[in-house]
Every structure is written in structure tokens, then in C-alpha cells.
Amino acid sequence: MAYFLGIDMGTTSIKAVAFSKNASVLYRYAVDNETIYPCPGFAEQNPNAILQAVVHCITEMVSHLQQSPLCISFSAALHGVIAIDATGNPLTNCILWNDTRAAGEASALHQNGMANELYQQTGVPVHAMSPLCKILWLQKNKPDIFKKTVKFIGLKEYLFQAFTGKYVIDTSLATAMGLCNIYTLQWDKAILALANISTQQLSEIVPASTIFFNRNEVLPQWANTIPLIIGAGDGPLANLGMGIIEDDKIVVTIGTSAAARRTVSSPRLDANMQTFCYHLEQTTYVMGGASNNGASVLQWLRNGILQTNQRYTLLVAETAHIPAGSEGLLVLPYISGERAPLWNAHARAAFLGLTQQHTRAHCIKAVMEGVLMNVYSIILALLKTNPQVVGIYAGGGFAESAEWVQMLADITALQVHVPATVETSALGAVVLGANAIGHKLTITTQNNVTVYQPNLVNHVVYQKVWLQYHAALLQLGLLKKPLE
């Protein structure tokens, strides 16, 4: 059977997903990634290990299906930086989106008044996650590495250089660098001057549907004739994979991290710098906010605090008898600092209101609620630009949990639609790839097959929880200004 292959280069794993010509999942294969934490606040991955994982996923897919794909399209996490030397070898691991070492550089840009100007030019809030800030950190703290660096690239660029011998980056990942003008889709020379780098030290910016071919021996020989479509960032592609092309719908995805996004037809920025805006393709942009703290908070609770190997479905099932609001237990989920909407790399997690009556089930549910309260704050920022939202569309691993999705519907008082597949980033990449090689593949919201209706009684409870949550952020000094 003919199929399209989507590769989703996530933080937790590399996933290969085969889709038929009608967008049905034929086969899925994944390899877990190792994230290295050499110092507090550091988060890195070995680029060669990621490359090998991608190659393994591709070969395993073809071996299982006994047929090569019509094309291979790529989705990748944003904001990573690798320093490359003159021989093409990495001088550093990939510094990931959740690495907060550059918090000082971000703070300095806010203090000297440049942060707003940079945001207005790029659509990227100034924060430790920004590659701009990471490059500034390398210049200050690793001057020997900085001087030897001939390229600053991300993991997908590393992959494509290995396959094709070219340093290329799609407009989606480029506009998430904090170095690219959101209006011209070109590297901003003034910002590059601030970072003390040149355009030659960055990859060539190309459209997300650009086709390449394997020219090296990293992939098997059969792959030399298979179109490789560069694709885009995983967040924007998730919107495309759900068929969200109108701005009256919001996509919420929760995997390792969490995000809420809407699709817009031109760059749209937020007066308070609470949201980002990245390009996808042609006149399609995605605005939204990404949180450092998604299902990773539940993983931390399970592994670090509860110290159990129980499956997440069983842990969540324990919370069935716990009422909305976890009987007064409130969790601020910031175990990894925070991006949207706080943009505070120094934010920390907290359990508030803990009493002797609270059990482990209360803690589990309160963590789930805390993650969604933060997502809700991002949703509220998006509603400022268009309050006429008709529904939320859920993707990522959390969409496989009926309890968690229902909680989102109750908190927002909006219908939540769940697609036939949660692999929406891989599907978005495949949509780009299929269309690039002349196979029209269109995803619409009709592909979303399950709808969760809000429980309005629970919504009343969650409105009170939201006020308590917001008050706690203010009292602890975690907000630069009150959320609107």
C-alpha cells in the first residue's frame, strides 16, 4: 500500500508514522530520546544520537511495511541550538527549548529595554528558551566555543546536513529563533549584529514544502530517490494536522510541554508579549503560547515523588472520586521554569493548601489541574484577539486521556474535539509533503471524531480555582504584570 512517512522529532522521542492516502495511520514506531541534565537549568541532547534514532525509525518503518514511502516529511521541536565547527562536527550538544541557562541574558535584554523591540521584529518573546539568548550565553560563557563556531543550527538542520550536505532551515523553525524578521522571513541583520554573528553562520531559510534528496550514505541507498520534505515546527504542524485553518478555533497540545495556538493569516503580536507568532507556509502563521510544563509534571510526580512504575492511566483512574478543585489543593506546575504566559525562567512549582485530608489521588488530580490552569491562562491571552472561539481541538499524548480532556472542557466551558490520531504533528508534516509531491491531502476538522462537552457545574468550581491560582501567582511574585 502506498503511504507517506512523517517523522516527528520530539523531545521525549522520535516517532515515525505511516499515513495512507486518506490520512489513516498504518503503522507507528518510536524511539525514546535521552535528555542530559549536566547542571541545574541545563537540558541537552546528543545530535548524533538523534540522527541515529531518526535513521533507525525510517529503516524500521520500511522494513515493517516492506515498501518505501512516497515521501518523508519532518516535524521538529523548536528553539534548539547546536554549535558546529569548520569540519561540520558539533562543538556542543543541542541546547533544548527547556534549557534555562540563558535566563540572565534574557533578563538583561528586558532591563535595557530591547526586549519589546526584538519581540516586535521577530514575534518571539525574549526568554531563556530563545536561540538568540543561548547564542549570547555561549559568547559570554564559552568564548572558545563561540569563536570556533561556523554554524549555529538546530537538530533538524543537523539531520538535513547529514542527508543532503546542505545547511537549510524552514521558515517555521527560523521564525522561532529570535533572529528572523517575522514580516520578511529573512535573518534580521540588526539582531545578528547584536548577537555578534553573521548570516553565513546560520542556515539558508527555505519554505516548509521544499523538497530535497539524500546525497550521503547516512540513509540506505533506496532512500536516494525518495523526496525529503523539510517540513516545519511541531506546534504549527499540529494545527495543520488537525485541519485548523480558521482563527475561531484553538489547538491545545500537551506532551512533554504544553501549548495553546490559533492559526492566523498574518503576523499577530500581543501587547504584553505573552504570545509568540511563527510562520508555517505561504500566508499561514500560528500565534500562541508554549509552556515548559506539560505531562512532564505528571512524570515528575510519578517518578520523583510517588516513585512508582504504575502506568499513567492507572494513576489518573485513582482520581475518579476526587471532585473538581481537588478539595482545596492547588498546584503551580513550574518544575522547569516557565515560558508562556509568565516568561519567567526562575518560576518554581508549589503545592498550596495541602492538609492531612489530602491523599496521593488528590496530588495527582491537582497536578493535572495545575497544568491545565496554566494552559487556560494562555487560552485567555488568545481570546483577547478573538473572543468568538467556537471550540478547542486537543492533540498530543494528553488527548488519549478522557479524564484530562474532560477537565479541559470543564475549565474552559468550551467543547473539546479530539482527532482520530493524536500524532497531529507528524500528520501535518505529511500534509505538506504529500502536497509538495502532487498528492492532494486535505485535513479538515471533520477528522476530529470525539467531542467532550463541558460540565458547567465543574466550570463554576474551576472559575473559583482560577481566581485562587491567579492570586497565588501575584502573591509569589511570579507575574511581571497581572494576566488579563
PDB file of C-alpha atoms in Angstrom, residues 107-329:
ATOM      1  CA  SER A 107      16.792  39.489  31.788  1.00  0.00           C
ATOM      2  CA  ALA A 108      19.454  41.890  30.532  1.00  0.00           C
ATOM      3  CA  LEU A 109      17.512  42.456  27.298  1.00  0.00           C
ATOM      4  CA  HIS A 110      14.385  43.233  29.310  1.00  0.00           C
ATOM      5  CA  GLN A 111      16.262  45.578  31.616  1.00  0.00           C
ATOM      6  CA  ASN A 112      17.887  47.574  28.814  1.00  0.00           C
ATOM      7  CA  GLY A 113      14.562  47.982  27.019  1.00  0.00           C
ATOM      8  CA  MET A 114      15.466  45.922  23.935  1.00  0.00           C
ATOM      9  CA  ALA A 115      13.088  43.016  24.629  1.00  0.00           C
ATOM     10  CA  ASN A 116       9.988  44.736  23.271  1.00  0.00           C
ATOM     11  CA  GLU A 117      11.754  45.892  20.110  1.00  0.00           C
ATOM     12  CA  LEU A 118      13.080  42.378  19.490  1.00  0.00           C
ATOM     13  CA  TYR A 119       9.608  40.928  20.023  1.00  0.00           C
ATOM     14  CA  GLN A 120       8.038  43.404  17.601  1.00  0.00           C
ATOM     15  CA  GLN A 121      10.534  42.404  14.901  1.00  0.00           C
ATOM     16  CA  THR A 122      10.559  38.640  15.436  1.00  0.00           C
ATOM     17  CA  GLY A 123       7.335  37.591  17.184  1.00  0.00           C
ATOM     18  CA  VAL A 124       9.467  35.662  19.702  1.00  0.00           C
ATOM     19  CA  PRO A 125       9.199  36.720  23.371  1.00  0.00           C
ATOM     20  CA  VAL A 126      12.638  37.302  24.884  1.00  0.00           C
ATOM     21  CA  HIS A 127      13.256  34.383  27.221  1.00  0.00           C
ATOM     22  CA  ALA A 128      15.945  31.829  28.054  1.00  0.00           C
ATOM     23  CA  MET A 129      14.401  29.420  25.515  1.00  0.00           C
ATOM     24  CA  SER A 130      15.240  31.766  22.625  1.00  0.00           C
ATOM     25  CA  PRO A 131      18.232  30.723  20.480  1.00  0.00           C
ATOM     26  CA  LEU A 132      19.222  34.402  20.437  1.00  0.00           C
ATOM     27  CA  CYS A 133      19.707  34.314  24.208  1.00  0.00           C
ATOM     28  CA  LYS A 134      21.512  30.965  24.040  1.00  0.00           C
ATOM     29  CA  ILE A 135      23.983  32.353  21.500  1.00  0.00           C
ATOM     30  CA  LEU A 136      24.573  35.369  23.746  1.00  0.00           C
ATOM     31  CA  TRP A 137      25.199  32.961  26.637  1.00  0.00           C
ATOM     32  CA  LEU A 138      27.743  30.979  24.610  1.00  0.00           C
ATOM     33  CA  GLN A 139      29.532  34.168  23.627  1.00  0.00           C
ATOM     34  CA  LYS A 140      29.832  35.243  27.274  1.00  0.00           C
ATOM     35  CA  ASN A 141      30.428  31.905  28.996  1.00  0.00           C
ATOM     36  CA  LYS A 142      32.078  29.730  26.337  1.00  0.00           C
ATOM     37  CA  PRO A 143      34.144  32.199  24.280  1.00  0.00           C
ATOM     38  CA  ASP A 144      36.456  29.491  22.914  1.00  0.00           C
ATOM     39  CA  ILE A 145      33.488  27.536  21.555  1.00  0.00           C
ATOM     40  CA  PHE A 146      31.852  30.715  20.258  1.00  0.00           C
ATOM     41  CA  LYS A 147      34.991  31.677  18.301  1.00  0.00           C
ATOM     42  CA  LYS A 148      35.259  28.193  16.736  1.00  0.00           C
ATOM     43  CA  THR A 149      31.591  28.078  15.703  1.00  0.00           C
ATOM     44  CA  VAL A 150      30.924  28.425  11.968  1.00  0.00           C
ATOM     45  CA  LYS A 151      27.229  27.460  12.209  1.00  0.00           C
ATOM     46  CA  PHE A 152      24.504  27.741  14.830  1.00  0.00           C
ATOM     47  CA  ILE A 153      21.840  25.185  13.922  1.00  0.00           C
ATOM     48  CA  GLY A 154      19.046  23.010  15.329  1.00  0.00           C
ATOM     49  CA  LEU A 155      18.502  19.262  15.280  1.00  0.00           C
ATOM     50  CA  LYS A 156      16.533  19.196  12.017  1.00  0.00           C
ATOM     51  CA  GLU A 157      19.242  21.250  10.319  1.00  0.00           C
ATOM     52  CA  TYR A 158      21.829  18.798  11.625  1.00  0.00           C
ATOM     53  CA  LEU A 159      19.765  15.978  10.164  1.00  0.00           C
ATOM     54  CA  PHE A 160      19.358  17.581   6.750  1.00  0.00           C
ATOM     55  CA  GLN A 161      23.053  18.428   6.532  1.00  0.00           C
ATOM     56  CA  ALA A 162      23.826  14.764   7.201  1.00  0.00           C
ATOM     57  CA  PHE A 163      21.369  13.669   4.496  1.00  0.00           C
ATOM     58  CA  THR A 164      21.935  16.318   1.828  1.00  0.00           C
ATOM     59  CA  GLY A 165      25.158  18.144   2.655  1.00  0.00           C
ATOM     60  CA  LYS A 166      23.229  21.424   2.920  1.00  0.00           C
ATOM     61  CA  TYR A 167      22.529  23.682   5.875  1.00  0.00           C
ATOM     62  CA  VAL A 168      18.842  24.586   5.455  1.00  0.00           C
ATOM     63  CA  ILE A 169      16.088  25.667   7.831  1.00  0.00           C
ATOM     64  CA  ASP A 170      12.358  26.019   7.196  1.00  0.00           C
ATOM     65  CA  THR A 171      10.608  29.333   7.799  1.00  0.00           C
ATOM     66  CA  SER A 172       8.732  27.904  10.787  1.00  0.00           C
ATOM     67  CA  LEU A 173      11.844  26.988  12.778  1.00  0.00           C
ATOM     68  CA  ALA A 174      13.636  30.111  11.534  1.00  0.00           C
ATOM     69  CA  THR A 175      10.950  32.442  12.871  1.00  0.00           C
ATOM     70  CA  ALA A 176      11.220  30.740  16.272  1.00  0.00           C
ATOM     71  CA  MET A 177      14.939  31.595  16.567  1.00  0.00           C
ATOM     72  CA  GLY A 178      14.533  35.190  17.699  1.00  0.00           C
ATOM     73  CA  LEU A 179      16.873  36.112  14.823  1.00  0.00           C
ATOM     74  CA  CYS A 180      14.434  36.188  11.903  1.00  0.00           C
ATOM     75  CA  ASN A 181      12.156  39.066  10.904  1.00  0.00           C
ATOM     76  CA  ILE A 182       8.575  37.788  11.092  1.00  0.00           C
ATOM     77  CA  TYR A 183       7.488  40.111   8.253  1.00  0.00           C
ATOM     78  CA  THR A 184      10.278  39.468   5.725  1.00  0.00           C
ATOM     79  CA  LEU A 185      11.041  35.853   6.733  1.00  0.00           C
ATOM     80  CA  GLN A 186      14.752  36.650   6.449  1.00  0.00           C
ATOM     81  CA  TRP A 187      17.513  36.846   9.025  1.00  0.00           C
ATOM     82  CA  ASP A 188      17.446  40.281  10.657  1.00  0.00           C
ATOM     83  CA  LYS A 189      20.912  41.821  10.234  1.00  0.00           C
ATOM     84  CA  ALA A 190      20.493  44.218  13.159  1.00  0.00           C
ATOM     85  CA  ILE A 191      19.659  41.360  15.521  1.00  0.00           C
ATOM     86  CA  LEU A 192      22.529  39.294  14.151  1.00  0.00           C
ATOM     87  CA  ALA A 193      24.820  42.216  14.873  1.00  0.00           C
ATOM     88  CA  LEU A 194      23.540  42.232  18.462  1.00  0.00           C
ATOM     89  CA  ALA A 195      24.420  38.529  18.704  1.00  0.00           C
ATOM     90  CA  ASN A 196      27.803  39.193  17.035  1.00  0.00           C
ATOM     91  CA  ILE A 197      27.147  36.613  14.297  1.00  0.00           C
ATOM     92  CA  SER A 198      26.699  36.752  10.518  1.00  0.00           C
ATOM     93  CA  THR A 199      24.156  35.303   8.091  1.00  0.00           C
ATOM     94  CA  GLN A 200      26.869  32.842   6.992  1.00  0.00           C
ATOM     95  CA  GLN A 201      26.718  31.303  10.459  1.00  0.00           C
ATOM     96  CA  LEU A 202      23.044  30.444  10.006  1.00  0.00           C
ATOM     97  CA  SER A 203      21.291  28.093   7.614  1.00  0.00           C
ATOM     98  CA  GLU A 204      19.575  29.107   4.392  1.00  0.00           C
ATOM     99  CA  ILE A 205      15.873  29.797   5.024  1.00  0.00           C
ATOM    100  CA  VAL A 206      13.543  27.787   2.742  1.00  0.00           C
ATOM    101  CA  PRO A 207       9.756  27.211   2.554  1.00  0.00           C
ATOM    102  CA  ALA A 208       8.381  24.313   4.602  1.00  0.00           C
ATOM    103  CA  SER A 209       7.366  22.394   1.462  1.00  0.00           C
ATOM    104  CA  THR A 210      10.872  22.434  -0.075  1.00  0.00           C
ATOM    105  CA  ILE A 211      11.970  19.061  -1.462  1.00  0.00           C
ATOM    106  CA  PHE A 212      15.474  17.629  -1.010  1.00  0.00           C
ATOM    107  CA  PHE A 213      17.076  14.275  -1.779  1.00  0.00           C
ATOM    108  CA  ASN A 214      19.516  12.140   0.161  1.00  0.00           C
ATOM    109  CA  ARG A 215      23.042  12.534  -1.195  1.00  0.00           C
ATOM    110  CA  ASN A 216      25.104  10.851   1.510  1.00  0.00           C
ATOM    111  CA  GLU A 217      25.316   7.340   2.904  1.00  0.00           C
ATOM    112  CA  VAL A 218      23.572   8.032   6.203  1.00  0.00           C
ATOM    113  CA  LEU A 219      20.319   6.584   4.850  1.00  0.00           C
ATOM    114  CA  PRO A 220      20.109   3.315   2.887  1.00  0.00           C
ATOM    115  CA  GLN A 221      20.566   3.540  -0.874  1.00  0.00           C
ATOM    116  CA  TRP A 222      16.844   3.053  -1.566  1.00  0.00           C
ATOM    117  CA  ALA A 223      16.247   6.432   0.076  1.00  0.00           C
ATOM    118  CA  ASN A 224      18.183   8.323  -2.624  1.00  0.00           C
ATOM    119  CA  THR A 225      15.081   8.541  -4.823  1.00  0.00           C
ATOM    120  CA  ILE A 226      12.609   9.410  -2.041  1.00  0.00           C
ATOM    121  CA  PRO A 227      11.661  13.114  -1.717  1.00  0.00           C
ATOM    122  CA  LEU A 228      12.623  14.545   1.669  1.00  0.00           C
ATOM    123  CA  ILE A 229      10.334  17.447   2.599  1.00  0.00           C
ATOM    124  CA  ILE A 230      11.874  19.722   5.197  1.00  0.00           C
ATOM    125  CA  GLY A 231       8.577  20.367   6.990  1.00  0.00           C
ATOM    126  CA  ALA A 232       8.181  22.740   9.938  1.00  0.00           C
ATOM    127  CA  GLY A 233       7.956  23.106  13.705  1.00  0.00           C
ATOM    128  CA  ASP A 234       5.894  20.591  15.634  1.00  0.00           C
ATOM    129  CA  GLY A 235       3.458  23.163  17.073  1.00  0.00           C
ATOM    130  CA  PRO A 236       2.454  24.832  13.802  1.00  0.00           C
ATOM    131  CA  LEU A 237       2.234  21.415  12.147  1.00  0.00           C
ATOM    132  CA  ALA A 238      -0.134  20.169  14.851  1.00  0.00           C
ATOM    133  CA  ASN A 239      -2.587  22.900  13.805  1.00  0.00           C
ATOM    134  CA  LEU A 240      -2.258  21.819  10.177  1.00  0.00           C
ATOM    135  CA  GLY A 241      -2.644  18.151  11.124  1.00  0.00           C
ATOM    136  CA  MET A 242      -5.984  18.930  12.785  1.00  0.00           C
ATOM    137  CA  GLY A 243      -7.234  20.908   9.823  1.00  0.00           C
ATOM    138  CA  ILE A 244      -7.299  24.163  11.801  1.00  0.00           C
ATOM    139  CA  ILE A 245      -7.062  26.952   9.235  1.00  0.00           C
ATOM    140  CA  GLU A 246      -9.512  29.431  10.812  1.00  0.00           C
ATOM    141  CA  ASP A 247      -8.779  31.692  13.780  1.00  0.00           C
ATOM    142  CA  ASP A 248     -12.017  30.846  15.624  1.00  0.00           C
ATOM    143  CA  LYS A 249     -10.549  27.573  16.907  1.00  0.00           C
ATOM    144  CA  ILE A 250      -7.774  26.953  19.413  1.00  0.00           C
ATOM    145  CA  VAL A 251      -5.476  23.941  19.400  1.00  0.00           C
ATOM    146  CA  VAL A 252      -4.185  22.621  22.724  1.00  0.00           C
ATOM    147  CA  THR A 253      -1.390  20.079  22.658  1.00  0.00           C
ATOM    148  CA  ILE A 254       0.188  18.548  25.739  1.00  0.00           C
ATOM    149  CA  GLY A 255       3.154  16.234  25.542  1.00  0.00           C
ATOM    150  CA  THR A 256       6.383  16.848  27.434  1.00  0.00           C
ATOM    151  CA  SER A 257       5.471  20.529  27.236  1.00  0.00           C
ATOM    152  CA  ALA A 258       2.102  22.178  26.630  1.00  0.00           C
ATOM    153  CA  ALA A 259       0.809  24.803  24.223  1.00  0.00           C
ATOM    154  CA  ALA A 260      -2.281  26.620  23.018  1.00  0.00           C
ATOM    155  CA  ARG A 261      -2.263  28.029  19.471  1.00  0.00           C
ATOM    156  CA  ARG A 262      -4.514  29.563  16.850  1.00  0.00           C
ATOM    157  CA  THR A 263      -3.970  29.874  13.097  1.00  0.00           C
ATOM    158  CA  VAL A 264      -3.842  33.397  11.631  1.00  0.00           C
ATOM    159  CA  SER A 265      -3.325  34.786   8.125  1.00  0.00           C
ATOM    160  CA  SER A 266      -0.715  37.430   9.001  1.00  0.00           C
ATOM    161  CA  PRO A 267       1.704  38.159  11.849  1.00  0.00           C
ATOM    162  CA  ARG A 268      -0.197  38.989  15.022  1.00  0.00           C
ATOM    163  CA  LEU A 269       1.513  40.043  18.229  1.00  0.00           C
ATOM    164  CA  ASP A 270       0.389  40.601  21.808  1.00  0.00           C
ATOM    165  CA  ALA A 271       0.744  43.975  23.522  1.00  0.00           C
ATOM    166  CA  ASN A 272       2.016  42.276  26.692  1.00  0.00           C
ATOM    167  CA  MET A 273       4.419  39.924  24.873  1.00  0.00           C
ATOM    168  CA  GLN A 274       2.557  36.903  26.282  1.00  0.00           C
ATOM    169  CA  THR A 275       2.263  35.043  22.970  1.00  0.00           C
ATOM    170  CA  PHE A 276       4.522  34.077  20.082  1.00  0.00           C
ATOM    171  CA  CYS A 277       3.871  34.231  16.341  1.00  0.00           C
ATOM    172  CA  TYR A 278       5.655  31.845  13.943  1.00  0.00           C
ATOM    173  CA  HIS A 279       5.329  31.255  10.217  1.00  0.00           C
ATOM    174  CA  LEU A 280       4.106  27.962   8.763  1.00  0.00           C
ATOM    175  CA  GLU A 281       3.668  28.294   4.991  1.00  0.00           C
ATOM    176  CA  GLN A 282       2.620  30.950   2.482  1.00  0.00           C
ATOM    177  CA  THR A 283       0.126  33.231   4.321  1.00  0.00           C
ATOM    178  CA  THR A 284      -0.345  30.884   7.264  1.00  0.00           C
ATOM    179  CA  TYR A 285       1.037  31.827  10.672  1.00  0.00           C
ATOM    180  CA  VAL A 286       0.469  30.372  14.120  1.00  0.00           C
ATOM    181  CA  MET A 287       0.183  32.511  17.249  1.00  0.00           C
ATOM    182  CA  GLY A 288       0.060  31.087  20.731  1.00  0.00           C
ATOM    183  CA  GLY A 289       1.921  30.302  23.888  1.00  0.00           C
ATOM    184  CA  ALA A 290       4.030  27.318  24.909  1.00  0.00           C
ATOM    185  CA  SER A 291       4.531  26.136  28.477  1.00  0.00           C
ATOM    186  CA  ASN A 292       7.603  24.271  29.717  1.00  0.00           C
ATOM    187  CA  ASN A 293       5.355  22.202  31.949  1.00  0.00           C
ATOM    188  CA  GLY A 294       3.050  19.619  30.410  1.00  0.00           C
ATOM    189  CA  ALA A 295       2.866  15.882  31.021  1.00  0.00           C
ATOM    190  CA  SER A 296       6.450  16.191  32.292  1.00  0.00           C
ATOM    191  CA  VAL A 297       4.972  17.423  35.595  1.00  0.00           C
ATOM    192  CA  LEU A 298       2.903  14.245  35.961  1.00  0.00           C
ATOM    193  CA  GLN A 299       6.006  12.236  35.010  1.00  0.00           C
ATOM    194  CA  TRP A 300       7.983  14.044  37.729  1.00  0.00           C
ATOM    195  CA  LEU A 301       5.260  13.310  40.281  1.00  0.00           C
ATOM    196  CA  ARG A 302       5.184   9.635  39.341  1.00  0.00           C
ATOM    197  CA  ASN A 303       8.937   9.034  39.160  1.00  0.00           C
ATOM    198  CA  GLY A 304      10.387  11.521  41.623  1.00  0.00           C
ATOM    199  CA  ILE A 305       7.744  11.810  44.339  1.00  0.00           C
ATOM    200  CA  LEU A 306       5.468   8.766  44.198  1.00  0.00           C
ATOM    201  CA  GLN A 307       8.371   6.602  42.985  1.00  0.00           C
ATOM    202  CA  THR A 308       6.165   4.119  41.166  1.00  0.00           C
ATOM    203  CA  ASN A 309       6.189   2.428  37.784  1.00  0.00           C
ATOM    204  CA  GLN A 310       2.407   2.433  37.525  1.00  0.00           C
ATOM    205  CA  ARG A 311       1.027   3.344  34.118  1.00  0.00           C
ATOM    206  CA  TYR A 312      -0.353   6.858  33.857  1.00  0.00           C
ATOM    207  CA  THR A 313      -3.809   5.529  33.008  1.00  0.00           C
ATOM    208  CA  LEU A 314      -3.935   3.781  36.393  1.00  0.00           C
ATOM    209  CA  LEU A 315      -2.704   6.859  38.229  1.00  0.00           C
ATOM    210  CA  VAL A 316      -5.342   9.019  36.564  1.00  0.00           C
ATOM    211  CA  ALA A 317      -8.019   6.412  37.320  1.00  0.00           C
ATOM    212  CA  GLU A 318      -7.269   6.850  41.032  1.00  0.00           C
ATOM    213  CA  THR A 319      -8.604  10.418  40.808  1.00  0.00           C
ATOM    214  CA  ALA A 320     -12.105   9.456  39.667  1.00  0.00           C
ATOM    215  CA  HIS A 321     -13.650  10.095  43.101  1.00  0.00           C
ATOM    216  CA  ILE A 322     -11.823  13.407  43.676  1.00  0.00           C
ATOM    217  CA  PRO A 323     -14.104  16.394  42.976  1.00  0.00           C
ATOM    218  CA  ALA A 324     -13.151  19.297  40.715  1.00  0.00           C
ATOM    219  CA  GLY A 325     -10.733  21.575  42.529  1.00  0.00           C
ATOM    220  CA  SER A 326      -9.084  18.694  44.440  1.00  0.00           C
ATOM    221  CA  GLU A 327     -10.773  19.850  47.669  1.00  0.00           C
ATOM    222  CA  GLY A 328      -8.646  22.968  48.008  1.00  0.00           C
ATOM    223  CA  LEU A 329      -5.286  21.586  46.855  1.00  0.00           C
TER     224      LEU A 329
END
